[in-house]
Short mmCIF file of C-alpha atoms (C1' of nucleotides) in Angstrom, two decimals:
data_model
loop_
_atom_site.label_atom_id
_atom_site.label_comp_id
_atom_site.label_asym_id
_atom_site.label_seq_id
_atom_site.Cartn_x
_atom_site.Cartn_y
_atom_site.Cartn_z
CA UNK C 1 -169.79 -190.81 -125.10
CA UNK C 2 -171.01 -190.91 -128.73
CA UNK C 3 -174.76 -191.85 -129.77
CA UNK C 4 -174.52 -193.78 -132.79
CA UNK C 5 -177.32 -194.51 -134.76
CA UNK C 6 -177.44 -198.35 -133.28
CA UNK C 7 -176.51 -196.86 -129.65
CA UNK C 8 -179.64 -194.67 -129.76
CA UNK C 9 -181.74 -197.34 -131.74
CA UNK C 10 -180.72 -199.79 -128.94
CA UNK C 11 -181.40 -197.54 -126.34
CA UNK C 12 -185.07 -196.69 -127.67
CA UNK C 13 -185.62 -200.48 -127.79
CA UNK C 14 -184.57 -201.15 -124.46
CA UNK C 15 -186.17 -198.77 -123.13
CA UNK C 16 -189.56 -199.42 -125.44
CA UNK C 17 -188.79 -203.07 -123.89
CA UNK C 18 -189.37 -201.09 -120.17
CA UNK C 19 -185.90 -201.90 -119.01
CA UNK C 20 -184.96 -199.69 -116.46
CA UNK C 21 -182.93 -196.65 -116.64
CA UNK C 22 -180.34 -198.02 -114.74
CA UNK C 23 -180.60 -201.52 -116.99
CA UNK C 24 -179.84 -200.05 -120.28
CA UNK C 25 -177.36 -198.12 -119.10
CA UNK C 26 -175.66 -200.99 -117.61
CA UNK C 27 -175.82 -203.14 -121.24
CA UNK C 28 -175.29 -200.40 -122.60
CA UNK C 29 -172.16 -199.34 -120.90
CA UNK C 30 -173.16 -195.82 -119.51
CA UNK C 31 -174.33 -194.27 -116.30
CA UNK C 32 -178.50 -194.11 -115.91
CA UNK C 33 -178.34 -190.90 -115.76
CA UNK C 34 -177.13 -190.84 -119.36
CA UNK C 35 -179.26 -193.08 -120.47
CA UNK C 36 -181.99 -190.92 -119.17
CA UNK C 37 -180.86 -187.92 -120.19
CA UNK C 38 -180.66 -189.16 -123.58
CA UNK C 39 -183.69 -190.31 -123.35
CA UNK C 40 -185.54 -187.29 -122.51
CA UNK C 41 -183.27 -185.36 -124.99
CA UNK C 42 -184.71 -187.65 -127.57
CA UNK C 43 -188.31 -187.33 -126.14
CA UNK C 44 -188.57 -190.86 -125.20
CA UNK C 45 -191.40 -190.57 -122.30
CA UNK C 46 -191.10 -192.61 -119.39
CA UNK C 47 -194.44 -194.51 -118.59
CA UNK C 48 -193.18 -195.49 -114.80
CA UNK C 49 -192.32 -193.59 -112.38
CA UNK C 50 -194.49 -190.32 -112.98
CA UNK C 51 -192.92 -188.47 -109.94
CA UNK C 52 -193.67 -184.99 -110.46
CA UNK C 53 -191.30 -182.01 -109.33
CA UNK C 54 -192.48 -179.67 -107.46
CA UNK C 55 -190.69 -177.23 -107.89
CA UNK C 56 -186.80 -175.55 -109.36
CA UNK C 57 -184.59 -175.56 -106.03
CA UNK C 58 -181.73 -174.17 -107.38
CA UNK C 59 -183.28 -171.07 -109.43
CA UNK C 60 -182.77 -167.96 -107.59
CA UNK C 61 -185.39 -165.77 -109.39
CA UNK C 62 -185.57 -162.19 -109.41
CA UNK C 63 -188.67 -160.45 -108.29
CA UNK C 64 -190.07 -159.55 -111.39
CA UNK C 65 -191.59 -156.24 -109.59
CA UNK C 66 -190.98 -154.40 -106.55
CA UNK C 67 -194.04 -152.86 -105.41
CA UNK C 68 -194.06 -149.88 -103.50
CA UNK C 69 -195.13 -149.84 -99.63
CA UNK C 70 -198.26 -147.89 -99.41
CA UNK C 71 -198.47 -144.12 -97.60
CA UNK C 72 -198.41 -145.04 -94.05
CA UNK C 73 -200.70 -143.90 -92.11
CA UNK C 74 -198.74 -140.56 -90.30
CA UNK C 75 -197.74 -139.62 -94.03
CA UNK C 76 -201.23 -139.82 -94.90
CA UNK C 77 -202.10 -137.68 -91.74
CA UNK C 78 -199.47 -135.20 -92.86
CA UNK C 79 -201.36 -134.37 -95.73
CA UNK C 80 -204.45 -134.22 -93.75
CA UNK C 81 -206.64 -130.90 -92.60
CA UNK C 82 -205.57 -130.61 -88.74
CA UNK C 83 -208.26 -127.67 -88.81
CA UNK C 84 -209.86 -128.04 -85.71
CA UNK C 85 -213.67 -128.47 -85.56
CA UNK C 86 -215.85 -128.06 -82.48
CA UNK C 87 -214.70 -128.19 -79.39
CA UNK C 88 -211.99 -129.52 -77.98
CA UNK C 89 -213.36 -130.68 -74.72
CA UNK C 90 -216.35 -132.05 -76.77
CA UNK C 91 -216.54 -135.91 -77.42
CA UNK C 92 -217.07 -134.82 -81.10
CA UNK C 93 -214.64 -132.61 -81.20
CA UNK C 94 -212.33 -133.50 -84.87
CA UNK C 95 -209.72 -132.20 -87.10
CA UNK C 96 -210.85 -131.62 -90.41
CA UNK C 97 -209.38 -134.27 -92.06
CA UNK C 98 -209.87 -133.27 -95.85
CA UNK C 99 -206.46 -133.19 -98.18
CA UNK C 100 -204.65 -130.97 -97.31
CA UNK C 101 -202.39 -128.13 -99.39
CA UNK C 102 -198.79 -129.78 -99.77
CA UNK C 103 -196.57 -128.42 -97.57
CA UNK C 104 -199.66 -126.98 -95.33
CA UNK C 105 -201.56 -128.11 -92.31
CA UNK C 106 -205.16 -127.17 -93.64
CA UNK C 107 -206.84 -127.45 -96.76
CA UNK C 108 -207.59 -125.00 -99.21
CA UNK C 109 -210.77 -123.75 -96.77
CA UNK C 110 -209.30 -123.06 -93.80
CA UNK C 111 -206.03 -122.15 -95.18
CA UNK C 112 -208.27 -119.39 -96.37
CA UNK C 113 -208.99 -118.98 -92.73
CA UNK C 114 -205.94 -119.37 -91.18
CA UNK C 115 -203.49 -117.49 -93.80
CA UNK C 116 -206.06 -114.26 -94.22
CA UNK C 117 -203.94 -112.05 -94.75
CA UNK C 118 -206.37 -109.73 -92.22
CA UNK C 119 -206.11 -105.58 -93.13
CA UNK C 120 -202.56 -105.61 -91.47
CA UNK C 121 -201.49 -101.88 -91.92
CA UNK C 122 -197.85 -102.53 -93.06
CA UNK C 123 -196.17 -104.69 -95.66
CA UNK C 124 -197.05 -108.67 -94.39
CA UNK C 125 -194.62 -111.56 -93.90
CA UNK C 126 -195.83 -113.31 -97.05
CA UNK C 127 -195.21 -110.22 -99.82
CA UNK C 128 -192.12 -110.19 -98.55
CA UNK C 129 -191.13 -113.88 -98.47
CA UNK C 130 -192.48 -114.11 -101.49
"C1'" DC Z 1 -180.47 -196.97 -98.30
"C1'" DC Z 2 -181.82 -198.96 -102.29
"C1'" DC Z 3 -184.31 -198.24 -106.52
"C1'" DT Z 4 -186.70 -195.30 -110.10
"C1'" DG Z 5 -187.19 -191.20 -113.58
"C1'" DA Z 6 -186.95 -185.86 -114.23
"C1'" DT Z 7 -184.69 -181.61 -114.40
"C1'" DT Z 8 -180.89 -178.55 -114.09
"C1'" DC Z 9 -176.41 -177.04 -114.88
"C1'" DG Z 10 -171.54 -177.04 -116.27
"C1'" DC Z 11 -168.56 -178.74 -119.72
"C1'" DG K 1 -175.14 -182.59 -126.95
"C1'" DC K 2 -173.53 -184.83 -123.21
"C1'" DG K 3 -173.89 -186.52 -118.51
"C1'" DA K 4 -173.06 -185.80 -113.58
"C1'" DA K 5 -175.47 -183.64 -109.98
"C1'" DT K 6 -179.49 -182.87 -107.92
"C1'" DC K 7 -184.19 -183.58 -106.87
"C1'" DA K 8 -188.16 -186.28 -105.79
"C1'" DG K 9 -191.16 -190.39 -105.19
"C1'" DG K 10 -191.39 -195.56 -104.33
#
DNA sequence: CCCTGATTCGC
DNA sequence: GCGAATCAGG
């Protein structure tokens, strides 16, 4: 299908005239959807009909960010102080609870306390790990 | 189910 | 750029 000049002219006065999609595409010897197309290619607005969209059905869209889950709650404990504090029969009784030294149970405190290297006589584990 | 216009998508 | 296909409201 070619727009001529007239074609288009007589398509913008139809449709000025508030003929019907369908209508000038019938005088005009083209499918409505053409006639509509054009129509909205040329700008034309269409006064009736103001059905709005709601939305873009076929438009897969991808996620524009992926955010990450955040630390659950036994990776948070992992990093946790599990120094004990009071009693363990004691209602009270609690771990710690402060951050923790990566890769250790307790935090810098009572890794203190629990790692003191105490006056061992001979060579200890950790000089020699280390 | 018919009509309408609007938007998208393949050619 | 074109228009059928699709969508969406009347």
């Amino acid at each position: 299908m070619v727009w001529n000049d007239e074609r288009i002219e007589l398509l913008k006065s139809l449709w000025a005239e508030g003929l019907t999609t369908g209508e000038i595409g019938k005088q005009l010897g083209v499918s409505k959807n053409a006639v509509v197309g054009k129509a909205h290619r040329l700008g034309l607005k269409g006064r009736p009909s103001p059905i709005k969209r709601t939305k873009k059905p076929a438009k897969p869209e991808a996620p524009p960010k992926q955010v990450e889950p955040p630390p659950s709650l036994v990776d948070l404990a992992a990093h946790t102080c599990r120094w004990p504090i009071g009693d363990p029969r004691d209602a009270d009784f609690h771990f710690c609870g402060k951050p923790a030294l990566t890769g250790k149970p307790y935090c810098g405190e009572h890794a203190a306390i629990a790692y003191v290297t105490s006056g061992s006589k001979s060579s200890s584990r950790e000089e020699d790990a280390a």
